[in-house]
Short mmCIF file of C-alpha atoms in Angstrom, two decimals:
data_model
loop_
_atom_site.label_atom_id
_atom_site.label_comp_id
_atom_site.label_asym_id
_atom_site.label_seq_id
_atom_site.Cartn_x
_atom_site.Cartn_y
_atom_site.Cartn_z
CA GLY A 1 1.95 -39.01 -81.67
CA ASP A 2 -1.00 -41.22 -80.35
CA SER A 3 -3.64 -42.20 -82.85
CA VAL A 4 -6.49 -44.57 -83.31
CA THR A 5 -7.41 -46.45 -86.35
CA GLN A 6 -10.85 -48.10 -86.61
CA MET A 7 -12.44 -49.77 -89.63
CA GLU A 8 -14.43 -47.62 -91.99
CA GLY A 9 -17.96 -48.11 -92.36
CA PRO A 10 -20.72 -48.20 -93.07
CA VAL A 11 -21.19 -51.52 -91.76
CA THR A 12 -24.49 -53.11 -92.43
CA LEU A 13 -25.61 -56.42 -90.66
CA SER A 14 -28.86 -58.24 -90.29
CA GLU A 15 -30.48 -58.62 -86.78
CA GLU A 16 -28.96 -61.32 -84.63
CA ALA A 17 -25.76 -61.30 -86.75
CA PHE A 18 -22.29 -61.07 -84.98
CA LEU A 19 -20.59 -57.75 -84.80
CA THR A 20 -17.02 -57.08 -84.86
CA ILE A 21 -15.50 -53.59 -85.37
CA ASN A 22 -11.70 -53.28 -85.37
CA CYS A 23 -9.64 -50.82 -83.65
CA THR A 24 -5.87 -50.50 -83.23
CA TYR A 25 -3.94 -47.75 -81.59
CA THR A 26 -0.42 -46.34 -81.36
CA ALA A 27 0.53 -44.68 -78.12
CA THR A 28 3.47 -44.12 -75.92
CA GLY A 29 2.98 -45.60 -72.47
CA TYR A 30 -0.23 -47.37 -71.66
CA PRO A 31 -3.19 -45.39 -72.10
CA SER A 32 -6.82 -46.34 -71.29
CA LEU A 33 -9.10 -47.35 -74.06
CA PHE A 34 -12.75 -46.60 -74.60
CA TRP A 35 -15.50 -47.14 -76.90
CA TYR A 36 -18.27 -44.42 -77.17
CA VAL A 37 -21.48 -44.73 -79.24
CA GLN A 38 -23.31 -41.91 -80.77
CA TYR A 39 -26.91 -42.58 -81.67
CA PRO A 40 -28.48 -40.21 -84.55
CA GLY A 41 -28.86 -36.63 -83.26
CA GLU A 42 -27.33 -37.27 -79.81
CA GLY A 43 -24.50 -37.06 -78.08
CA LEU A 44 -21.60 -39.58 -77.34
CA GLN A 45 -22.21 -41.99 -74.74
CA LEU A 46 -19.45 -44.06 -72.95
CA LEU A 47 -20.18 -47.82 -73.96
CA LEU A 48 -16.99 -49.68 -72.33
CA LYS A 49 -13.52 -48.98 -71.09
CA ALA A 50 -10.52 -50.93 -70.31
CA THR A 51 -7.65 -49.27 -68.18
CA LYS A 52 -4.68 -51.91 -68.51
CA ALA A 53 -3.63 -54.66 -70.74
CA ASP A 54 -5.79 -57.86 -70.67
CA ASP A 55 -8.82 -55.97 -69.24
CA LYS A 56 -12.04 -56.85 -70.63
CA GLY A 57 -14.63 -54.04 -70.94
CA SER A 58 -18.34 -55.08 -71.17
CA ASN A 59 -21.82 -53.25 -71.40
CA LYS A 60 -25.17 -54.12 -73.09
CA GLY A 61 -23.84 -57.23 -74.68
CA PHE A 62 -20.71 -55.50 -76.15
CA GLU A 63 -17.35 -56.29 -75.14
CA ALA A 64 -13.75 -55.54 -75.93
CA THR A 65 -10.41 -56.52 -74.72
CA TYR A 66 -7.29 -54.54 -74.36
CA ARG A 67 -4.56 -56.40 -76.25
CA LYS A 68 -1.09 -54.84 -75.63
CA GLU A 69 0.62 -57.27 -77.85
CA THR A 70 -1.34 -56.42 -80.80
CA THR A 71 -2.14 -52.99 -79.76
CA SER A 72 -5.73 -53.56 -80.45
CA PHE A 73 -9.19 -52.91 -78.82
CA HIS A 74 -11.67 -54.65 -81.24
CA LEU A 75 -15.48 -54.15 -80.27
CA GLU A 76 -17.69 -57.32 -80.40
CA LYS A 77 -21.36 -58.26 -79.93
CA GLY A 78 -22.61 -61.73 -80.37
CA SER A 79 -26.10 -60.71 -81.51
CA VAL A 80 -27.10 -57.14 -82.86
CA GLN A 81 -30.33 -55.52 -82.71
CA VAL A 82 -31.83 -52.77 -84.69
CA SER A 83 -31.34 -50.54 -81.65
CA ASP A 84 -27.83 -50.94 -82.07
CA SER A 85 -27.63 -48.87 -85.11
CA ALA A 86 -25.46 -45.88 -84.36
CA VAL A 87 -21.72 -44.76 -84.81
CA TYR A 88 -19.24 -46.25 -82.80
CA PHE A 89 -15.95 -44.40 -81.91
CA CYS A 90 -12.69 -45.87 -80.33
CA ALA A 91 -10.67 -43.49 -78.25
CA LEU A 92 -7.53 -43.57 -76.15
CA SER A 93 -6.86 -41.42 -73.18
CA GLY A 94 -4.27 -38.50 -73.41
CA GLY A 95 -1.88 -37.35 -71.16
CA PRO A 96 -1.14 -33.82 -69.81
CA ASN A 97 0.74 -32.85 -73.16
CA SER A 98 -2.47 -33.15 -74.91
CA GLY A 99 -4.80 -31.64 -72.29
CA TYR A 100 -5.85 -35.00 -71.27
CA ALA A 101 -8.09 -35.07 -74.54
CA LEU A 102 -9.48 -38.11 -75.94
CA ASN A 103 -7.91 -39.17 -79.25
CA PHE A 104 -10.83 -40.58 -81.32
CA GLY A 105 -10.92 -42.84 -84.32
CA LYS A 106 -13.01 -41.54 -87.13
CA GLY A 107 -15.88 -43.43 -86.20
CA THR A 108 -17.81 -46.57 -87.71
CA SER A 109 -21.28 -46.25 -88.82
CA LEU A 110 -23.33 -49.45 -88.08
CA LEU A 111 -26.84 -50.24 -89.56
CA VAL A 112 -28.68 -53.13 -88.49
CA THR A 113 -31.62 -54.12 -90.59
CA PRO A 114 -34.74 -56.36 -89.34
CA ASN B 1 -28.81 -37.26 -62.11
CA ALA B 2 -28.51 -34.50 -64.61
CA GLY B 3 -24.89 -35.21 -65.57
CA VAL B 4 -23.18 -32.81 -68.37
CA THR B 5 -25.85 -30.30 -69.49
CA GLN B 6 -25.57 -28.13 -72.46
CA THR B 7 -27.37 -25.14 -73.79
CA PRO B 8 -28.67 -24.33 -76.44
CA LYS B 9 -29.12 -27.45 -78.21
CA PHE B 10 -29.56 -25.66 -81.80
CA GLN B 11 -28.40 -22.15 -82.74
CA VAL B 12 -27.99 -20.27 -85.94
CA LEU B 13 -25.78 -17.19 -86.16
CA LYS B 14 -24.85 -14.53 -88.36
CA THR B 15 -21.27 -14.09 -89.28
CA GLY B 16 -19.71 -11.64 -86.81
CA GLN B 17 -22.03 -12.15 -84.05
CA SER B 18 -21.10 -13.51 -80.59
CA MET B 19 -22.52 -16.05 -78.46
CA THR B 20 -21.98 -18.43 -75.47
CA LEU B 21 -22.48 -21.96 -75.33
CA GLN B 22 -23.38 -23.01 -71.68
CA CYS B 23 -21.95 -26.06 -70.02
CA ALA B 24 -22.85 -27.18 -66.40
CA GLN B 25 -22.15 -30.51 -64.71
CA ASP B 26 -23.56 -31.56 -61.21
CA MET B 27 -20.88 -34.38 -60.55
CA ASN B 28 -18.31 -32.49 -58.85
CA HIS B 29 -16.00 -32.84 -61.56
CA GLU B 30 -12.68 -31.17 -61.57
CA TYR B 31 -11.84 -31.53 -65.43
CA MET B 32 -14.04 -30.17 -67.87
CA SER B 33 -13.51 -29.76 -71.76
CA TRP B 34 -14.98 -28.48 -74.93
CA TYR B 35 -14.75 -30.55 -78.25
CA ARG B 36 -16.06 -29.77 -81.79
CA GLN B 37 -16.94 -32.53 -84.07
CA ASP B 38 -16.86 -32.12 -88.03
CA PRO B 39 -17.35 -34.75 -90.64
CA GLY B 40 -14.07 -36.30 -91.44
CA MET B 41 -12.20 -34.77 -88.52
CA GLY B 42 -13.52 -36.46 -85.70
CA LEU B 43 -13.63 -34.82 -82.51
CA ARG B 44 -10.96 -32.25 -81.64
CA LEU B 45 -10.18 -30.47 -78.19
CA ILE B 46 -10.91 -26.90 -78.11
CA HIS B 47 -10.30 -25.98 -74.45
CA TYR B 48 -10.00 -27.68 -71.23
CA SER B 49 -9.93 -26.88 -67.42
CA VAL B 50 -8.20 -29.04 -64.71
CA GLY B 51 -10.18 -27.00 -62.00
CA ALA B 52 -11.90 -23.72 -61.27
CA GLY B 53 -9.94 -20.56 -62.16
CA ILE B 54 -7.67 -22.88 -64.55
CA THR B 55 -8.20 -23.04 -68.27
CA ASP B 56 -5.78 -23.95 -71.19
CA GLN B 57 -5.94 -24.46 -75.05
CA GLY B 58 -6.38 -27.60 -76.59
CA GLU B 59 -5.90 -28.47 -80.33
CA VAL B 60 -8.33 -25.71 -81.97
CA PRO B 61 -8.70 -22.85 -79.49
CA ASN B 62 -8.56 -19.84 -82.18
CA GLY B 63 -12.00 -17.89 -82.18
CA TYR B 64 -13.12 -19.37 -78.76
CA ASN B 65 -12.72 -18.25 -75.16
CA VAL B 66 -13.58 -19.98 -71.82
CA SER B 67 -13.70 -19.25 -68.32
CA ARG B 68 -13.97 -21.54 -65.20
CA SER B 69 -15.27 -19.36 -62.29
CA THR B 70 -16.95 -22.11 -60.51
CA THR B 71 -16.51 -26.10 -60.52
CA GLU B 72 -19.79 -26.75 -62.14
CA ASP B 73 -19.84 -24.17 -65.08
CA PHE B 74 -17.56 -24.10 -68.37
CA PRO B 75 -19.01 -21.58 -70.62
CA LEU B 76 -17.58 -21.36 -74.38
CA ARG B 77 -17.69 -18.12 -75.96
CA LEU B 78 -17.64 -17.51 -79.69
CA LEU B 79 -16.27 -13.91 -80.04
CA SER B 80 -16.99 -13.26 -83.85
CA ALA B 81 -18.62 -16.30 -85.55
CA ALA B 82 -17.43 -17.56 -88.75
CA PRO B 83 -18.98 -20.13 -91.22
CA SER B 84 -15.85 -22.17 -90.41
CA GLN B 85 -17.33 -22.51 -86.70
CA THR B 86 -20.22 -24.24 -87.97
CA SER B 87 -19.97 -27.86 -86.20
CA VAL B 88 -21.35 -29.57 -83.32
CA TYR B 89 -20.15 -28.70 -80.00
CA PHE B 90 -19.60 -31.19 -77.03
CA CYS B 91 -19.00 -30.21 -73.42
CA ALA B 92 -17.25 -33.13 -71.39
CA SER B 93 -16.11 -33.72 -67.89
CA SER B 94 -14.38 -36.06 -65.54
CA TYR B 95 -13.72 -36.57 -61.91
CA LYS B 96 -10.10 -35.61 -62.52
CA ALA B 97 -7.72 -35.08 -65.56
CA GLY B 98 -7.19 -38.38 -67.06
CA ASN B 99 -10.20 -40.07 -65.62
CA THR B 100 -13.21 -41.35 -67.91
CA ILE B 101 -14.66 -38.70 -69.70
CA TYR B 102 -18.59 -38.02 -70.01
CA PHE B 103 -20.24 -35.88 -72.54
CA GLY B 104 -23.12 -33.73 -72.78
CA GLU B 105 -25.76 -34.17 -75.61
CA GLY B 106 -24.21 -31.50 -77.82
CA SER B 107 -25.03 -28.05 -79.37
CA TRP B 108 -25.53 -27.88 -83.14
CA LEU B 109 -24.35 -24.35 -84.22
CA THR B 110 -24.65 -23.06 -87.81
CA VAL B 111 -23.01 -19.67 -88.81
CA VAL B 112 -24.44 -18.32 -92.15
#
């Protein structure tokens, strides 16, 4: 079945460092791909998305490119801030057989220190 | 623009009690769903609805009931709470099934 694998954390970076969080997927067909972010004590917020191969999603300095050849959707940011500390989830869209559920990775916790 | 609104945000129940988690959206979304989030398990789909009057089971439906009498509301009912239902519950919606999903802020439920 469909699945998402993302790098395990926690990831600790200094402010202004470069961020990469790896995400790979297994899916039949061509799902849409998403990154969601969850700040402490809050719900999930959509960070960015890509709906087809070679699409690049971007938001708030984060970006990710839908790579069909490597089945990847890695999240990157050139210069992280303390306020980026959160848990990041990679997800792919499910079809009717799964109730259109999002299939999430287990999440990667990011801590950015001053 | 309220988006997806869940109430209550925090709740403590005793084993065997029943309760309803409320979810409302003001975006005229057809698709609504409930997830639970547990450590090490990620988010799992409980129930979903593709429109008013239509509901179906997700991955972990046991112990929960839903109804969708209006487009806006999608309440989740715990029939007889068990400690295994201690979790964070998220309501989510999208314009149509398969479109981008937007989440509420979550409801933290503890069953003692």
